[in-house]
């Protein structure tokens, strides 16, 4: 055929609503997730996790279990294949959770101690429950508090400075006309993707094949190769559909155990985590204890900003929830101090969970800003407007774009903020006290090197291959729109193939960097392809393929403060006789670059806001100090927002152009949750006159705090 | 005498009779997913707390993870795979697709099966916890957004697709107009003085 990619007009797919490419498969049940693909001779693995919080395994009494019907193997520290857990992966040295069954130590409750493999899942499950494991128990410590004697300040990492400091904090606080000094806490929270982690592993002609549910198939393939000392080319990981991830779906015991078992048994093995096991095996958000001190002149101008955030980690790996990062972007002051500190305990290692750092950090900072506005007698939006920085408060770098105020203006207009009487505890409707609140949101807009391949097929269509992941974000559809526009063809002519490690290295779906990074690689490959097609000539049967690698381009991006911004608004009703808090409506306005697909973007932003609502009012995992394990590690004990908890929520966006940016797209997966809990807590204060500084704002906390028309009271911290 | 731990049963799924041997411990959910290759029905918790495994049994919604397969014999089971008419999506499926009533899609088959039942339960005059007047003579309550939210609350969605799920159910039920008007900006507020 004649080579042409140019239609009569630019298609303009980007910016118009497209239903999801895989949507039909998802509403008919045809879409197959990782644990749903049949294999001949498939065996089923069931994990057994520790019942003690610290100690040693004395014995795993597998003999009686091996006699049970259908049981094929019991893997444990005494017989499991050895793996190398001491390597440098994408995130540095891995959490030892990726190397189960290598020693007899138990570092926390819920640590994997055995894998039972059987012909059917019923047999595996019964045998796993029958397996007796004996332990030598040691005393444990799972009690998190900011004052814990083991608290330390971590080393600076390339991802995050532990501590930043400028100016004389005490002097500026002393010179301030208004000072806020308050402590905020957030509880342990769990990702809880609705699809449990699942992986099938098998050896196929000397290649390891893994069908998985993950956020990055290349990432998982690379680390499995390192763990099992395999040639990376001999590992293939695919993850076509993913039933939610939110940071929890990286390298986890399910894949590693499936690979161990298939290696031992020479047949395909599937391992699916149970909901209960997910509470200790896939990471979670650390609880936080944060102190914020703000000092301002009488007109509201900040002189002092201090944010000291504490989180926990396990005794085997350090993960720091970087809550104190918020102020490094949002607010400047002559004296400015931010620090993340960490307390190691006998608990599982926490991990990235939707807006790590920003979600809990913004609760503290944006609540404190509201308290400062009250002290200064200022409107909370006016206070934030006054304190907009010209450059990064810590880095001094210019912002690539910062349209926070446009978000507040548009949000205030649509929400009806101008009519608000700022005095708290005045608005009553029957048994409900009503209030409104607002908060700012920000989230970094990074990019990471990725590769992509685009093929011009002989039939006039195009195939894009990239190891992207669509975890429900709509990435598959968005990348198709981007490719179509770059090719100047209709999206129907583009075939998008993702989530296969054979397509080469690419950013994972994480850090709100996925779509931005992948789009860059796709656009680069298309531009290379178009150059080659412009030379003319026919397209051979195998097509013409162009490849891209954005490593150099990403590295050449000038240093800037690059972030998405947003303004959150919430209206709540509080029944002080039952303690119930109902969110009546929420509005979020965001500045997040070019919006590729308004339909799915709105879903993602609203979904994030629902996470914020859920964080504000519902989510809280309980750890029992005596056993060291969770109480109620299920969806009854760990409630996240259900349909009836959620009102009409609206998300929209303002123009956020950045002409110097080669992609123009910012991530939107995380910004939606940021600031929501503060907006709701600020609204609860406006309704009741009581400051709630401890999440979630449970009925018992509201009841005990009562209501104070004068606005003078603080809800006490109590569990 | 050796105890029998399995039986051969016949399940009536989506109008088709399927005969299979099942371990007595097998849930209806696992029989559908693992034995009949009907993986559209999802397993989110396996303990009756999320609704992802919702199917219709004799026309009523039920969580299939809490049903034993042997107990489902002789009953009419409808799963997500049985809703579309060939290429023609069921109106509930179409509404979920058009209004983006999902993100990852994992809760979606359960949501759709539940939505089907919600629309029927409502039409049959069943009240919910959100129904303000439950006297029989009050008749069928209007299918407001709050009614839909309440009736759909047995189906968790971690992606937070609830807002468009409510819109999709309303559209499929033909009550779209009741959902369309957003509550923005503030309205209907009574303000009392500082003495309140
Ligand atoms: S899987 Fe049945 S209710 Fe969750
Ligand atoms: S769409 Fe992901 S859980 Fe509902």
PDB file of C-alpha atoms in Angstrom, chain A residues 13 18 54 70 76 99 161 187 199 238 281 294 344 359 378 392 395 403 431 493 500 511 548 600 627 641 655 662 673:
ATOM      1  CA  UNK A  13      -8.705  12.518  19.978  1.00  0.00           C
ATOM      2  CA  UNK A  18     -13.748   8.074  24.968  1.00  0.00           C
ATOM      3  CA  UNK A  54       8.326 -12.014  66.550  1.00  0.00           C
ATOM      4  CA  UNK A  70      -4.320 -33.752  46.571  1.00  0.00           C
ATOM      5  CA  UNK A  76       9.006 -23.593  53.875  1.00  0.00           C
ATOM      6  CA  UNK A  99      12.354 -13.448  49.660  1.00  0.00           C
ATOM      7  CA  UNK A 161      15.333  14.485  51.672  1.00  0.00           C
ATOM      8  CA  UNK A 187      -4.152   5.718  61.209  1.00  0.00           C
ATOM      9  CA  UNK A 199      -0.106 -14.884  39.829  1.00  0.00           C
ATOM     10  CA  UNK A 238       2.123 -10.137  31.634  1.00  0.00           C
ATOM     11  CA  UNK A 281       1.699  -9.122  52.709  1.00  0.00           C
ATOM     12  CA  UNK A 294       2.864  27.933  61.866  1.00  0.00           C
ATOM     13  CA  UNK A 344      10.931   0.710  63.481  1.00  0.00           C
ATOM     14  CA  UNK A 359      -2.293  12.326  51.598  1.00  0.00           C
ATOM     15  CA  UNK A 378      -9.037  35.607  57.516  1.00  0.00           C
ATOM     16  CA  UNK A 392       9.987  26.233  45.406  1.00  0.00           C
ATOM     17  CA  UNK A 395      14.567  24.167  46.161  1.00  0.00           C
ATOM     18  CA  UNK A 403      -2.297  27.281  38.762  1.00  0.00           C
ATOM     19  CA  UNK A 431     -30.551  17.579  63.924  1.00  0.00           C
ATOM     20  CA  UNK A 493      -6.726   2.596  13.483  1.00  0.00           C
ATOM     21  CA  UNK A 500       3.924  -7.427  28.625  1.00  0.00           C
ATOM     22  CA  UNK A 511       3.782   8.096  41.320  1.00  0.00           C
ATOM     23  CA  UNK A 548      11.901   5.062  21.219  1.00  0.00           C
ATOM     24  CA  UNK A 600     -11.902   8.613  32.527  1.00  0.00           C
ATOM     25  CA  UNK A 627      -0.851 -10.401  69.660  1.00  0.00           C
ATOM     26  CA  UNK A 641     -16.443   4.121  51.759  1.00  0.00           C
ATOM     27  CA  UNK A 655      -6.368  25.252  31.892  1.00  0.00           C
ATOM     28  CA  UNK A 662       7.462  18.117  25.880  1.00  0.00           C
ATOM     29  CA  UNK A 673      -7.096  12.339  47.368  1.00  0.00           C
TER      30      UNK A 673
END
